[in-house]
Amino acid sequence: MTDMKYAHIVGWGSFLPDRIVTNDDIALSVDTSHEWIYTRTGISERRIAAEQETTATMAFEAAARALAVADIHPSQIELIIVATSTPEYIFPSTACRVQDYLGARRAGAFDLSAACSGFVYALSMASQAIATGSVRNAVVIGTETMSRIVDWQDRATCILFGDGAGAVVLKGSSIPGGMMASSLRSDGSGGDLLSLPAVYHNPVPTLGPEYLYTNGDKNKTISMAGRQVFRFATSVISDLIEDVLEKADLTIDDVSLIVPHQANSRIIESSAKKLGVSSDLFYMNLERTGNTSAASIPIALCDAVAEGRLEPDDNVVFVGFGGGLTWAGSVVKWAVTPPEISMVDREWKRARYMFTRGRSRLRKLSRRWGASLAGSPVPEARLKDADSKKQ
Ligand code: COA
């Protein structure tokens, strides 16, 4: 154990692609309507990644923003955990790609798969690594390009999902607070209710926008038993919140804000009813983002902070649920107010990342030259292609 065992959230950042796809846009390609989607889900629009944007590039943008808020240089980061179900590669992990983009040269990095509960699982893992003294700080990211794994001809699923990324920086401190408790749960017997095969279409985006509206291969897209998933979610959320609060020696009256996974406003409203609290206690932004899976909680957290919904010493609860089946909750004592970041500071940080990218590219080149001088075969540069498209 260490003195610096309290894992405080000291930075947060999110990234949403520019392209907005409204319910009316979707109604042009499948038999649905804005009214049906909005009344059943609370979603009006979602963001869809551009061709050059990937799960890793969005994760990098969110992480860089979170590090700027935390005022921590990437070289100080010791652990990067990326929660995602839509990596471009099984390996290298998305976390390793982010490590490279950031130039976080002292960080361990790995991906974590727990579907829409992934961010809360990852937060729990990272805070435990801090509590044991194994690392002093960590970046935890939720990031998804759901648009590349939904069947855009299946009206029951394509209306729900969106793309984006969110990140937090955790830092060890001797001051009590930060992550106070977490509860992780799973039930693999419900795995078939929400699933995505391991071989699917989310390569580096060589696919044009036309792909979004022409795929339909059930072996490569998400499948979901909507009603049963709805029932599962509404049956676990309130119990989980009560459980994690009990672990932290708190009650629902001590909670200032609950940031739930943004799947469906009716799921959230039903959970509020079960807990006997106003649905205002739950933060919701899914009207504008749709369900961004593992990214939804950190994106919602960033919006909540921007709207002034969190004050120092507030208790905030995160609750995720999704494929696996998995569900997870955590309680965090919020410790910080957002610092003012000057334009000069922001530009300086941007310049540092450009420098890091340049250095990473030089390292790749020198590896290549070294290999060709030694006469070793060089693997096809698929990753390099992705990097150049990202610019
Ligand atoms: N537009 C219009 N009609 C639609 C439709 C759409 N996008 N999707 C389904 N329908 C139709 C169905 O075909 C069905 O028609 P029928 O009665 O003629 O057979 C009818 O609407 C009811 O379908 P159902 O699937 O029972 O609707 P629902 O009220 O359960 O709502 C969901 C569907 C997907 C919105 C809802 O089940 C849900 O949100 N589930 C949870 C999903 C989720 O959050 N997943 C992620 C968890 S991490």
Short mmCIF file of C-alpha atoms and ligand atoms in Angstrom, two decimals:
data_model
loop_
_atom_site.label_atom_id
_atom_site.label_comp_id
_atom_site.label_asym_id
_atom_site.label_seq_id
_atom_site.Cartn_x
_atom_site.Cartn_y
_atom_site.Cartn_z
CA MET A 1 0.00 0.00 0.00
CA THR A 2 1.01 3.55 -0.58
CA ASP A 3 0.15 6.96 0.85
CA MET A 4 -1.04 8.04 -2.59
CA LYS A 5 -3.82 5.46 -2.65
CA TYR A 6 -6.80 7.71 -3.41
CA ALA A 7 -7.42 7.80 -7.18
CA HIS A 8 -8.80 11.26 -7.99
CA ILE A 9 -10.19 12.29 -11.36
CA VAL A 10 -8.04 15.30 -12.25
CA GLY A 11 -8.70 15.57 -15.99
CA TRP A 12 -11.49 14.85 -18.44
CA GLY A 13 -11.99 15.25 -22.15
CA SER A 14 -14.23 14.07 -24.94
CA PHE A 15 -14.32 14.00 -28.70
CA LEU A 16 -17.32 13.78 -30.99
CA PRO A 17 -17.05 13.64 -34.79
CA ASP A 18 -18.48 16.63 -36.67
CA ARG A 19 -20.92 14.71 -38.81
CA ILE A 20 -24.46 14.73 -37.38
CA VAL A 21 -26.96 12.10 -38.52
CA THR A 22 -30.50 12.95 -37.45
CA ASN A 23 -33.45 10.60 -37.03
CA ASP A 24 -34.89 12.09 -40.21
CA ASP A 25 -31.66 11.18 -42.05
CA ILE A 26 -32.02 7.56 -40.90
CA ALA A 27 -35.68 7.54 -41.95
CA LEU A 28 -34.46 8.11 -45.52
CA SER A 29 -32.92 4.63 -45.60
CA VAL A 30 -35.04 2.48 -43.25
CA ASP A 31 -38.74 2.40 -42.41
CA THR A 32 -38.81 4.54 -39.28
CA SER A 33 -39.55 8.09 -38.15
CA HIS A 34 -38.16 10.76 -35.83
CA GLU A 35 -41.27 10.43 -33.69
CA TRP A 36 -40.88 6.65 -33.24
CA ILE A 37 -37.18 6.86 -32.41
CA TYR A 38 -37.48 9.86 -30.09
CA THR A 39 -40.43 8.56 -28.08
CA ARG A 40 -38.95 5.05 -27.67
CA THR A 41 -35.35 6.05 -26.96
CA GLY A 42 -34.97 9.80 -26.31
CA ILE A 43 -32.45 10.02 -29.17
CA SER A 44 -32.70 12.81 -31.79
CA GLU A 45 -29.32 12.62 -33.45
CA ARG A 46 -25.94 10.94 -33.23
CA ARG A 47 -22.40 11.69 -34.45
CA ILE A 48 -20.81 9.49 -37.11
CA ALA A 49 -17.05 9.23 -37.60
CA ALA A 50 -15.57 10.59 -40.81
CA GLU A 51 -13.55 8.31 -43.04
CA GLN A 52 -10.23 9.34 -41.49
CA GLU A 53 -11.48 9.06 -37.90
CA THR A 54 -11.01 5.79 -36.05
CA THR A 55 -11.58 4.41 -32.58
CA ALA A 56 -7.91 5.15 -31.83
CA THR A 57 -7.78 8.68 -33.26
CA MET A 58 -10.91 9.71 -31.34
CA ALA A 59 -9.47 8.15 -28.18
CA PHE A 60 -6.29 10.15 -28.68
CA GLU A 61 -8.24 13.43 -29.06
CA ALA A 62 -10.23 12.75 -25.88
CA ALA A 63 -7.12 11.70 -23.92
CA ALA A 64 -5.13 14.74 -25.07
CA ARG A 65 -7.94 17.01 -23.86
CA ALA A 66 -8.12 15.19 -20.53
CA LEU A 67 -4.35 15.51 -20.06
CA ALA A 68 -4.56 19.22 -20.84
CA VAL A 69 -7.17 19.69 -18.10
CA ALA A 70 -5.06 17.61 -15.69
CA ASP A 71 -1.95 19.53 -16.76
CA ILE A 72 -0.01 16.27 -16.88
CA HIS A 73 2.58 15.59 -19.57
CA PRO A 74 2.08 12.26 -21.42
CA SER A 75 5.54 11.09 -20.32
CA GLN A 76 4.24 11.03 -16.72
CA ILE A 77 1.42 8.60 -17.56
CA GLU A 78 2.02 5.08 -16.27
CA LEU A 79 -1.09 3.25 -17.44
CA ILE A 80 -3.54 3.59 -20.33
CA ILE A 81 -6.69 1.47 -20.37
CA VAL A 82 -9.01 1.72 -23.35
CA ALA A 83 -12.51 0.30 -23.04
CA THR A 84 -13.85 -0.47 -26.48
CA SER A 85 -15.78 -3.04 -28.50
CA THR A 86 -14.77 -1.53 -31.83
CA PRO A 87 -10.96 -1.63 -32.05
CA GLU A 88 -9.40 -1.43 -35.49
CA TYR A 89 -7.14 -4.32 -34.56
CA ILE A 90 -7.18 -7.10 -31.97
CA PHE A 91 -3.53 -6.24 -31.68
CA PRO A 92 -1.95 -3.76 -31.57
CA SER A 93 -4.50 -2.71 -28.98
CA THR A 94 -6.19 0.66 -29.32
CA ALA A 95 -4.46 1.57 -26.05
CA CYS A 96 -1.03 0.99 -27.64
CA ARG A 97 -1.97 3.19 -30.58
CA VAL A 98 -3.05 5.93 -28.18
CA GLN A 99 0.18 5.47 -26.21
CA ASP A 100 2.10 6.09 -29.43
CA TYR A 101 0.00 9.09 -30.52
CA LEU A 102 0.42 10.67 -27.08
CA GLY A 103 4.11 9.81 -26.74
CA ALA A 104 3.35 8.31 -23.31
CA ARG A 105 6.66 6.49 -23.25
CA ARG A 106 6.45 5.20 -19.68
CA ALA A 107 2.91 3.83 -19.89
CA GLY A 108 1.64 0.26 -19.89
CA ALA A 109 -1.33 0.02 -22.23
CA PHE A 110 -4.13 -2.46 -22.81
CA ASP A 111 -7.72 -2.70 -24.07
CA LEU A 112 -10.59 -3.90 -21.94
CA SER A 113 -13.70 -5.57 -23.31
CA ALA A 114 -16.88 -5.21 -21.27
CA ALA A 115 -19.13 -3.61 -23.91
CA CYS A 116 -21.13 -0.64 -22.62
CA SER A 117 -19.93 -1.28 -19.02
CA GLY A 118 -16.31 -1.07 -20.19
CA PHE A 119 -15.54 2.42 -18.95
CA VAL A 120 -16.70 1.67 -15.40
CA TYR A 121 -14.77 -1.62 -15.40
CA ALA A 122 -11.65 0.21 -16.63
CA LEU A 123 -12.04 2.96 -14.03
CA SER A 124 -12.18 0.30 -11.34
CA MET A 125 -9.04 -1.48 -12.65
CA ALA A 126 -7.06 1.76 -12.94
CA SER A 127 -8.03 3.04 -9.50
CA GLN A 128 -7.04 -0.29 -7.96
CA ALA A 129 -3.65 -0.08 -9.67
CA ILE A 130 -3.25 3.35 -8.07
CA ALA A 131 -4.48 2.14 -4.65
CA THR A 132 -1.88 -0.63 -4.56
CA GLY A 133 0.93 1.73 -5.55
CA SER A 134 1.52 -0.12 -8.81
CA VAL A 135 1.07 3.13 -10.76
CA ARG A 136 0.77 6.78 -9.75
CA ASN A 137 -1.54 7.91 -12.51
CA ALA A 138 -3.56 6.51 -15.38
CA VAL A 139 -5.62 7.50 -18.39
CA VAL A 140 -8.94 5.67 -18.77
CA ILE A 141 -10.70 5.97 -22.11
CA GLY A 142 -14.02 4.81 -23.57
CA THR A 143 -14.06 5.03 -27.37
CA GLU A 144 -16.24 3.55 -30.11
CA THR A 145 -16.97 3.69 -33.82
CA MET A 146 -20.34 1.95 -33.49
CA SER A 147 -21.30 3.17 -36.97
CA ARG A 148 -18.92 0.57 -38.45
CA ILE A 149 -20.50 -2.39 -36.68
CA VAL A 150 -24.22 -1.68 -36.95
CA ASP A 151 -26.33 -3.03 -39.76
CA TRP A 152 -27.66 0.17 -41.30
CA GLN A 153 -30.55 -1.78 -42.77
CA ASP A 154 -31.73 -3.06 -39.38
CA ARG A 155 -34.07 -0.40 -38.02
CA ALA A 156 -34.18 -2.03 -34.58
CA THR A 157 -30.47 -1.35 -33.95
CA CYS A 158 -29.18 1.30 -36.37
CA ILE A 159 -31.28 4.02 -34.74
CA LEU A 160 -29.58 3.59 -31.38
CA PHE A 161 -25.85 4.01 -31.79
CA GLY A 162 -23.31 6.79 -32.35
CA ASP A 163 -19.55 7.36 -32.39
CA GLY A 164 -17.27 9.24 -29.99
CA ALA A 165 -14.72 9.01 -27.21
CA GLY A 166 -14.28 10.22 -23.65
CA ALA A 167 -11.36 10.03 -21.25
CA VAL A 168 -10.40 10.78 -17.68
CA VAL A 169 -7.02 11.12 -15.99
CA LEU A 170 -6.72 9.46 -12.58
CA LYS A 171 -4.02 10.59 -10.19
CA GLY A 172 -2.97 9.07 -6.86
CA SER A 173 -3.27 11.37 -3.85
CA SER A 174 -2.97 11.07 -0.10
CA ILE A 175 -6.12 13.21 0.26
CA PRO A 176 -9.16 10.95 0.88
CA GLY A 177 -11.69 10.99 -1.96
CA GLY A 178 -11.72 10.13 -5.64
CA MET A 179 -12.80 6.56 -6.40
CA MET A 180 -14.54 5.40 -3.25
CA ALA A 181 -16.12 2.09 -4.30
CA SER A 182 -16.98 0.02 -7.31
CA SER A 183 -19.09 -3.04 -8.08
CA LEU A 184 -18.59 -5.19 -11.16
CA ARG A 185 -21.12 -7.80 -12.30
CA SER A 186 -21.63 -10.21 -15.21
CA ASP A 187 -24.03 -12.87 -16.45
CA GLY A 188 -22.68 -14.73 -19.46
CA SER A 189 -25.89 -16.73 -19.80
CA GLY A 190 -27.40 -13.61 -21.41
CA GLY A 191 -24.55 -13.23 -23.88
CA ASP A 192 -26.72 -13.88 -26.92
CA LEU A 193 -29.04 -10.96 -26.10
CA LEU A 194 -26.48 -8.44 -27.33
CA SER A 195 -23.53 -9.61 -29.37
CA LEU A 196 -20.92 -8.83 -32.01
CA PRO A 197 -18.82 -11.57 -33.68
CA ALA A 198 -15.05 -11.29 -33.34
CA VAL A 199 -14.53 -10.96 -37.09
CA TYR A 200 -16.24 -7.79 -38.14
CA HIS A 201 -15.73 -4.75 -40.32
CA ASN A 202 -13.84 -2.08 -38.49
CA PRO A 203 -10.53 -1.99 -40.25
CA VAL A 204 -8.68 1.20 -40.72
CA PRO A 205 -11.28 3.20 -42.61
CA THR A 206 -10.67 2.28 -46.16
CA LEU A 207 -14.43 2.06 -46.43
CA GLY A 208 -16.31 5.05 -47.78
CA PRO A 209 -19.56 6.47 -46.42
CA GLU A 210 -21.46 4.30 -48.89
CA TYR A 211 -20.41 1.31 -46.75
CA LEU A 212 -22.53 2.67 -43.92
CA TYR A 213 -25.68 2.19 -45.89
CA THR A 214 -24.94 -0.96 -47.82
CA ASN A 215 -23.63 -3.52 -45.38
CA GLY A 216 -26.05 -5.98 -43.87
CA ASP A 217 -23.96 -9.01 -43.12
CA LYS A 218 -25.26 -10.40 -39.83
CA ASN A 219 -21.92 -12.10 -39.19
CA LYS A 220 -20.22 -8.73 -39.03
CA THR A 221 -22.73 -6.53 -37.25
CA ILE A 222 -24.30 -6.12 -33.84
CA SER A 223 -27.37 -8.17 -32.97
CA MET A 224 -29.72 -7.40 -30.13
CA ALA A 225 -32.88 -8.66 -28.47
CA GLY A 226 -34.10 -5.12 -27.70
CA ARG A 227 -36.95 -5.86 -25.31
CA GLN A 228 -34.96 -8.35 -23.25
CA VAL A 229 -31.98 -5.98 -23.05
CA PHE A 230 -34.38 -3.27 -21.92
CA ARG A 231 -35.76 -5.55 -19.18
CA PHE A 232 -32.25 -6.59 -18.09
CA ALA A 233 -31.11 -2.97 -17.80
CA THR A 234 -34.11 -1.80 -15.79
CA SER A 235 -33.80 -4.80 -13.47
CA VAL A 236 -30.13 -4.25 -12.50
CA ILE A 237 -29.43 -0.51 -12.39
CA SER A 238 -31.15 0.51 -9.16
CA ASP A 239 -29.85 -2.51 -7.18
CA LEU A 240 -26.34 -1.87 -8.43
CA ILE A 241 -26.44 1.79 -7.42
CA GLU A 242 -27.68 0.85 -3.95
CA ASP A 243 -24.94 -1.79 -3.66
CA VAL A 244 -22.07 0.50 -4.61
CA LEU A 245 -23.36 3.30 -2.37
CA GLU A 246 -23.51 0.89 0.56
CA LYS A 247 -19.88 -0.08 -0.09
CA ALA A 248 -18.93 3.61 0.04
CA ASP A 249 -21.00 4.05 3.24
CA LEU A 250 -23.31 6.50 1.49
CA THR A 251 -27.01 6.66 0.69
CA ILE A 252 -28.79 8.00 -2.37
CA ASP A 253 -29.38 11.27 -0.46
CA ASP A 254 -25.60 11.86 -0.49
CA VAL A 255 -25.44 11.67 -4.31
CA SER A 256 -25.28 14.88 -6.36
CA LEU A 257 -25.32 13.29 -9.80
CA ILE A 258 -25.64 9.88 -11.44
CA VAL A 259 -23.98 9.56 -14.84
CA PRO A 260 -25.49 6.43 -16.40
CA HIS A 261 -24.65 4.68 -19.64
CA GLN A 262 -26.64 6.59 -22.25
CA ALA A 263 -28.69 3.84 -23.91
CA ASN A 264 -32.32 4.89 -23.64
CA SER A 265 -34.06 7.66 -21.69
CA ARG A 266 -36.87 5.26 -20.74
CA ILE A 267 -34.36 2.89 -19.10
CA ILE A 268 -32.97 5.81 -17.10
CA GLU A 269 -36.39 7.15 -16.11
CA SER A 270 -37.54 3.70 -14.98
CA SER A 271 -34.36 3.31 -12.87
CA ALA A 272 -34.95 6.71 -11.24
CA LYS A 273 -38.49 5.63 -10.36
CA LYS A 274 -37.24 2.38 -8.81
CA LEU A 275 -34.73 4.31 -6.71
CA GLY A 276 -37.44 6.79 -5.68
CA VAL A 277 -35.52 9.81 -6.99
CA SER A 278 -36.21 12.46 -9.62
CA SER A 279 -34.86 11.59 -13.06
CA ASP A 280 -33.05 14.97 -12.85
CA LEU A 281 -30.54 13.24 -10.59
CA PHE A 282 -29.48 11.26 -13.69
CA TYR A 283 -27.47 13.16 -16.27
CA MET A 284 -28.63 12.59 -19.84
CA ASN A 285 -27.15 13.76 -23.14
CA LEU A 286 -28.19 10.85 -25.36
CA GLU A 287 -30.61 13.06 -27.26
CA ARG A 288 -27.56 14.50 -29.07
CA THR A 289 -25.15 11.54 -28.99
CA GLY A 290 -27.14 8.31 -29.20
CA ASN A 291 -25.64 5.26 -27.50
CA THR A 292 -21.84 5.47 -27.82
CA SER A 293 -21.34 2.28 -25.79
CA ALA A 294 -18.14 2.40 -23.68
CA ALA A 295 -17.68 6.08 -24.55
CA SER A 296 -21.06 7.26 -23.30
CA ILE A 297 -20.27 7.75 -19.60
CA PRO A 298 -17.06 9.78 -20.01
CA ILE A 299 -18.65 11.88 -22.78
CA ALA A 300 -21.66 12.54 -20.53
CA LEU A 301 -19.34 13.34 -17.62
CA CYS A 302 -17.54 15.99 -19.69
CA ASP A 303 -20.87 17.56 -20.72
CA ALA A 304 -22.07 17.52 -17.10
CA VAL A 305 -18.89 19.31 -15.97
CA ALA A 306 -19.23 21.86 -18.78
CA GLU A 307 -22.81 22.54 -17.66
CA GLY A 308 -21.63 23.13 -14.07
CA ARG A 309 -23.41 20.05 -12.70
CA LEU A 310 -20.49 19.04 -10.44
CA GLU A 311 -18.95 20.91 -7.51
CA PRO A 312 -15.94 19.94 -5.40
CA ASP A 313 -16.86 17.27 -2.81
CA ASP A 314 -19.95 16.13 -4.73
CA ASN A 315 -20.52 12.38 -4.84
CA VAL A 316 -21.05 11.20 -8.41
CA VAL A 317 -22.14 7.70 -9.37
CA PHE A 318 -21.28 6.06 -12.69
CA VAL A 319 -23.38 3.12 -13.82
CA GLY A 320 -22.88 1.06 -16.97
CA PHE A 321 -24.72 -1.95 -18.41
CA GLY A 322 -24.54 -3.86 -21.64
CA GLY A 323 -23.31 -6.85 -23.61
CA GLY A 324 -21.82 -9.81 -21.80
CA LEU A 325 -24.11 -9.35 -20.03
CA THR A 326 -22.16 -6.94 -17.85
CA TRP A 327 -23.07 -4.17 -15.48
CA ALA A 328 -20.93 -2.04 -13.19
CA GLY A 329 -21.09 0.96 -10.90
CA SER A 330 -18.69 3.24 -9.08
CA VAL A 331 -18.86 6.17 -6.68
CA VAL A 332 -16.43 9.04 -7.00
CA LYS A 333 -15.95 12.02 -4.74
CA TRP A 334 -15.42 14.85 -7.17
CA ALA A 335 -12.43 16.91 -6.12
CA VAL A 336 -11.56 19.54 -8.62
CA THR A 337 -12.90 22.50 -10.54
CA PRO A 338 -11.90 22.87 -14.17
CA PRO A 339 -8.83 25.09 -14.55
CA GLU A 340 -8.85 27.92 -17.05
CA ILE A 341 -6.69 26.93 -20.00
CA SER A 342 -5.29 29.84 -21.96
CA MET A 343 -5.09 29.83 -25.74
CA VAL A 344 -1.28 29.99 -25.58
CA ASP A 345 -1.22 26.99 -23.28
CA ARG A 346 -3.51 25.02 -25.57
CA GLU A 347 -1.45 25.82 -28.65
CA TRP A 348 1.77 24.95 -26.83
CA LYS A 349 0.33 21.55 -25.89
CA ARG A 350 -0.81 20.97 -29.46
CA ALA A 351 2.74 21.72 -30.67
CA ARG A 352 4.12 19.19 -28.18
CA TYR A 353 1.83 16.47 -29.58
CA MET A 354 2.95 17.30 -33.13
CA PHE A 355 6.52 16.89 -31.97
CA THR A 356 5.64 13.54 -30.37
CA ARG A 357 4.01 12.33 -33.59
CA GLY A 358 7.11 13.33 -35.51
CA ARG A 359 9.32 11.45 -33.06
CA SER A 360 7.13 8.34 -33.30
CA ARG A 361 7.32 8.46 -37.09
CA LEU A 362 11.11 8.79 -36.94
CA ARG A 363 11.26 5.75 -34.65
CA LYS A 364 9.18 3.75 -37.14
CA LEU A 365 11.39 4.86 -40.02
CA SER A 366 14.60 4.03 -38.21
CA ARG A 367 13.20 0.56 -37.36
CA ARG A 368 12.48 0.07 -41.04
CA TRP A 369 15.91 1.24 -42.17
CA GLY A 370 17.55 -0.93 -39.51
CA ALA A 371 15.56 -3.96 -40.70
CA SER A 372 16.33 -3.39 -44.38
CA LEU A 373 20.04 -2.84 -43.66
CA ALA A 374 20.04 -6.14 -41.76
CA GLY A 375 18.20 -7.77 -44.67
CA SER A 376 15.15 -8.66 -42.48
CA PRO A 377 11.70 -8.80 -44.08
CA VAL A 378 9.50 -5.82 -43.17
CA PRO A 379 5.78 -6.47 -42.55
CA GLU A 380 3.27 -4.72 -44.79
CA ALA A 381 2.79 -1.23 -43.38
CA ARG A 382 -0.92 -1.31 -42.64
CA LEU A 383 -0.57 0.78 -39.50
CA LYS A 384 1.46 3.38 -41.34
CA ASP A 385 -1.39 3.77 -43.82
CA ALA A 386 -3.79 4.46 -40.98
CA ASP A 387 -1.44 7.02 -39.50
CA SER A 388 -1.09 8.94 -42.72
CA LYS A 389 -4.86 8.93 -43.28
CA LYS A 390 -5.32 10.31 -39.78
CA GLN A 391 -3.50 13.52 -40.60
N1 COA B 1 -39.00 2.33 -36.32
C1 COA B 1 -40.28 1.96 -36.42
N2 COA B 1 -40.74 0.77 -35.94
C2 COA B 1 -39.84 -0.02 -35.35
C3 COA B 1 -38.48 0.31 -35.24
C4 COA B 1 -38.06 1.54 -35.76
N3 COA B 1 -36.79 1.96 -35.70
N4 COA B 1 -37.82 -0.70 -34.61
C5 COA B 1 -38.73 -1.64 -34.34
N5 COA B 1 -39.96 -1.24 -34.79
C6 COA B 1 -41.22 -1.94 -34.72
C7 COA B 1 -41.05 -3.44 -34.60
O1 COA B 1 -40.91 -4.02 -35.88
C8 COA B 1 -42.34 -3.82 -33.93
O2 COA B 1 -43.35 -3.84 -34.91
P1 COA B 1 -44.54 -4.92 -34.81
O3 COA B 1 -45.24 -4.61 -33.53
O4 COA B 1 -45.33 -4.61 -36.03
O5 COA B 1 -43.87 -6.25 -34.82
C9 COA B 1 -42.64 -2.63 -33.01
O6 COA B 1 -41.88 -1.54 -33.52
C10 COA B 1 -42.24 -2.89 -31.56
O7 COA B 1 -40.91 -3.42 -31.58
P2 COA B 1 -40.10 -3.65 -30.25
O8 COA B 1 -38.73 -4.15 -30.58
O9 COA B 1 -40.94 -4.47 -29.33
O10 COA B 1 -40.03 -2.13 -29.72
P3 COA B 1 -39.63 -1.61 -28.32
O11 COA B 1 -40.71 -0.81 -27.75
O12 COA B 1 -39.03 -2.69 -27.45
O13 COA B 1 -38.44 -0.59 -28.70
C11 COA B 1 -36.04 -0.55 -28.63
C12 COA B 1 -37.27 -1.06 -29.35
C13 COA B 1 -34.81 -1.08 -29.33
C14 COA B 1 -36.05 0.97 -28.71
C15 COA B 1 -36.08 -0.98 -27.15
O14 COA B 1 -36.35 -2.37 -27.06
C16 COA B 1 -34.82 -0.69 -26.43
O15 COA B 1 -34.41 0.44 -26.32
N6 COA B 1 -34.15 -1.74 -25.90
C17 COA B 1 -32.90 -1.58 -25.22
C18 COA B 1 -31.82 -1.48 -26.26
C19 COA B 1 -30.52 -0.97 -25.71
O16 COA B 1 -30.51 -0.05 -24.95
N7 COA B 1 -29.44 -1.61 -26.13
C20 COA B 1 -28.14 -1.25 -25.76
C21 COA B 1 -27.89 -1.62 -24.34
S1 COA B 1 -26.28 -1.25 -23.92
#
